[in-house]
XYZ file of C-alpha atoms in Angstrom:
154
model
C 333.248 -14.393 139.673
C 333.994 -17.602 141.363
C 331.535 -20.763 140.595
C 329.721 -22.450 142.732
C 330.897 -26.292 143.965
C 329.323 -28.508 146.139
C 331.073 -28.829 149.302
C 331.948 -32.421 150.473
C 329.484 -33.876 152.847
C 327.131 -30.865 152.876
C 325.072 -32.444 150.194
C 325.183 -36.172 150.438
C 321.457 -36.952 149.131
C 319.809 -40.013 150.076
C 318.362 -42.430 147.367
C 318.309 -46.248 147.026
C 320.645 -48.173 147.999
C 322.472 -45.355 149.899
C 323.732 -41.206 149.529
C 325.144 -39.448 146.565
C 327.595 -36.744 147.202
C 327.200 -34.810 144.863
C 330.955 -33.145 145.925
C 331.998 -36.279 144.363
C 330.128 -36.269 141.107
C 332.540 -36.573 138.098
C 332.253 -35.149 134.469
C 329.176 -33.318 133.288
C 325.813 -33.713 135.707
C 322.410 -32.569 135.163
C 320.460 -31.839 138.299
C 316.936 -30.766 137.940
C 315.651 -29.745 141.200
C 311.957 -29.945 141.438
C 309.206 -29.259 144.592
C 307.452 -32.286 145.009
C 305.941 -35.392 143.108
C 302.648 -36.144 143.140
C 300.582 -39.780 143.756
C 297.826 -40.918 141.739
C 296.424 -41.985 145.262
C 297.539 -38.906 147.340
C 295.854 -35.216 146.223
C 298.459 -32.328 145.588
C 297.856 -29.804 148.591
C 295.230 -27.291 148.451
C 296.324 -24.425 146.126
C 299.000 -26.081 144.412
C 297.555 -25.080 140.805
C 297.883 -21.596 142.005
C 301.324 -21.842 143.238
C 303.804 -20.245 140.300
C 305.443 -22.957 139.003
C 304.607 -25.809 141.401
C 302.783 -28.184 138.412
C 305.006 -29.929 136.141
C 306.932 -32.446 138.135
C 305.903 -35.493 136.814
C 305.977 -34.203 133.336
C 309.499 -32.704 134.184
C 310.674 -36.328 134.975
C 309.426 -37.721 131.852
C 310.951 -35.565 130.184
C 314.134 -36.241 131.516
C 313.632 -39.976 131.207
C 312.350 -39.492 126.863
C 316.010 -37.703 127.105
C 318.220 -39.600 129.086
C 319.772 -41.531 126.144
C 320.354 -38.053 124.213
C 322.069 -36.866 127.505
C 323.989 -40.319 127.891
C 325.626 -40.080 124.498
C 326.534 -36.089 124.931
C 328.057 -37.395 128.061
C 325.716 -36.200 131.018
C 324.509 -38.139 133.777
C 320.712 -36.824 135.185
C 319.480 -36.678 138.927
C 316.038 -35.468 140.080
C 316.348 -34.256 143.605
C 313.499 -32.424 145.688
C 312.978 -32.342 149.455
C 310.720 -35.459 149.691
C 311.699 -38.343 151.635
C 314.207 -41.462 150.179
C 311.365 -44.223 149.967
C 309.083 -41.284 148.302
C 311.527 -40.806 145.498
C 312.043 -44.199 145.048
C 308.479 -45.323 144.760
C 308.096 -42.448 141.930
C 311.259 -43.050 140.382
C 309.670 -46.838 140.061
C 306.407 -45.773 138.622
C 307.791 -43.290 136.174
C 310.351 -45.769 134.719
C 313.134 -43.124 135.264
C 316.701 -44.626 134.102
C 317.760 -42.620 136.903
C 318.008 -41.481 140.898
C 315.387 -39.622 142.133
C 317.350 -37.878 145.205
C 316.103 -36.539 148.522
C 317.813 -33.670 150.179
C 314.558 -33.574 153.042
C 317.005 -31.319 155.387
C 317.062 -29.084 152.443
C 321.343 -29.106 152.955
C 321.253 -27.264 149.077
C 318.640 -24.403 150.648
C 321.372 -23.830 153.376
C 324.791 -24.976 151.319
C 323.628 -23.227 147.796
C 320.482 -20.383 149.265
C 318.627 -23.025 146.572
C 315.171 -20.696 147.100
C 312.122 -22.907 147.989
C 308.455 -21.623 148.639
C 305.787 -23.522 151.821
C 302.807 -25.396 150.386
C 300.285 -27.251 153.180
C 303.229 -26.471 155.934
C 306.049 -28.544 153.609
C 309.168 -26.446 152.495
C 309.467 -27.254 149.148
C 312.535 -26.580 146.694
C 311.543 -23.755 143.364
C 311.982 -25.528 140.336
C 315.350 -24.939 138.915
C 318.449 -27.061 137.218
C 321.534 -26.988 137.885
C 324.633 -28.523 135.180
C 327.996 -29.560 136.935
C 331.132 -30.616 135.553
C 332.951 -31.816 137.996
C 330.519 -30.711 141.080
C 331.484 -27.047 139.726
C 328.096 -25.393 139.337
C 328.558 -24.358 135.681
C 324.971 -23.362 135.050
C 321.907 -22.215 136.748
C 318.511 -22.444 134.789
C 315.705 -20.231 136.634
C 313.158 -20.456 136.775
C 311.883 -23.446 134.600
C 308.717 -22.895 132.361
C 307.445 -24.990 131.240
C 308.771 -28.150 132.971
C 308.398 -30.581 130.692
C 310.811 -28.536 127.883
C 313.614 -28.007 130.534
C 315.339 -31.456 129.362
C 315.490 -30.567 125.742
């Protein structure tokens, strides 16, 4: 079976300050791919407790962020990415404290590049929770689905 790699320029991601490519990632990359965070001002859309495996995001991230030094030292570099917009993941990426990129794919380039499978929630297209682990943008594992989200980092 052939693995998966990200083709260049399919999934440049913006976040801030510019795009990742994530064809051009080196060494060993965790991407946890997550449907949406939410705001402390803004309510989640109606449903979403009753949507398999939509809660968890912000949890998820914290996770991720608690870990990110354990990752560091085994060598890993972390990247949330969902389908909300740039200044979106950069406002939560703020407020969470995360040591790293939140990314946006909102053309949802991995749905078409990867069939990444996403679910609709209040008319959005939103990405399944799932994370991927690249070494050298080779797709060397595939962890779905997530439960519960805020275990997946350890």
């Amino acid at each position: 079976m052939k693995a998966l790699r990200f083709s260049p320029g399919t999934t440049s991601t913006v976040r801030p300050g510019g795009t990742t490519d994530l064809a051009a990632l080196r060494g060993l990359q965790v991407i946890y791919v997550y449907p949406m965070t939410g705001r402390p001002d803004a309510p989640l859309p109606d449903g979403w407790d009753a949507i398999p495996g939509a809660r968890g995001c912000t949890p998820q991230s914290c996770a991720f962020r608690d870990h990110h030094a354990e990752l560091a030292t085994l060598g890993a570099g972390v990247f949330g990415l969902s389908s909300q917009r740039g200044d979106y993941q950069q406002e939560a990426a703020a407020r969470l404290h995360l040591p790293f990129p939140l990314l946006s794919d909102n053309g949802l380039q991995l749905k078409a590049a990867l069939h990444l499978p996403t679910f609709t929630a209040a008319g959005l297209e939103l990405y399944r929770r799932l994370t991927l682990i690249t070494d050298d943008a080779r797709i060397v594992k595939v962890f779905y689905p997530v439960f519960p989200p805020d275990q997946n980092a350890a």
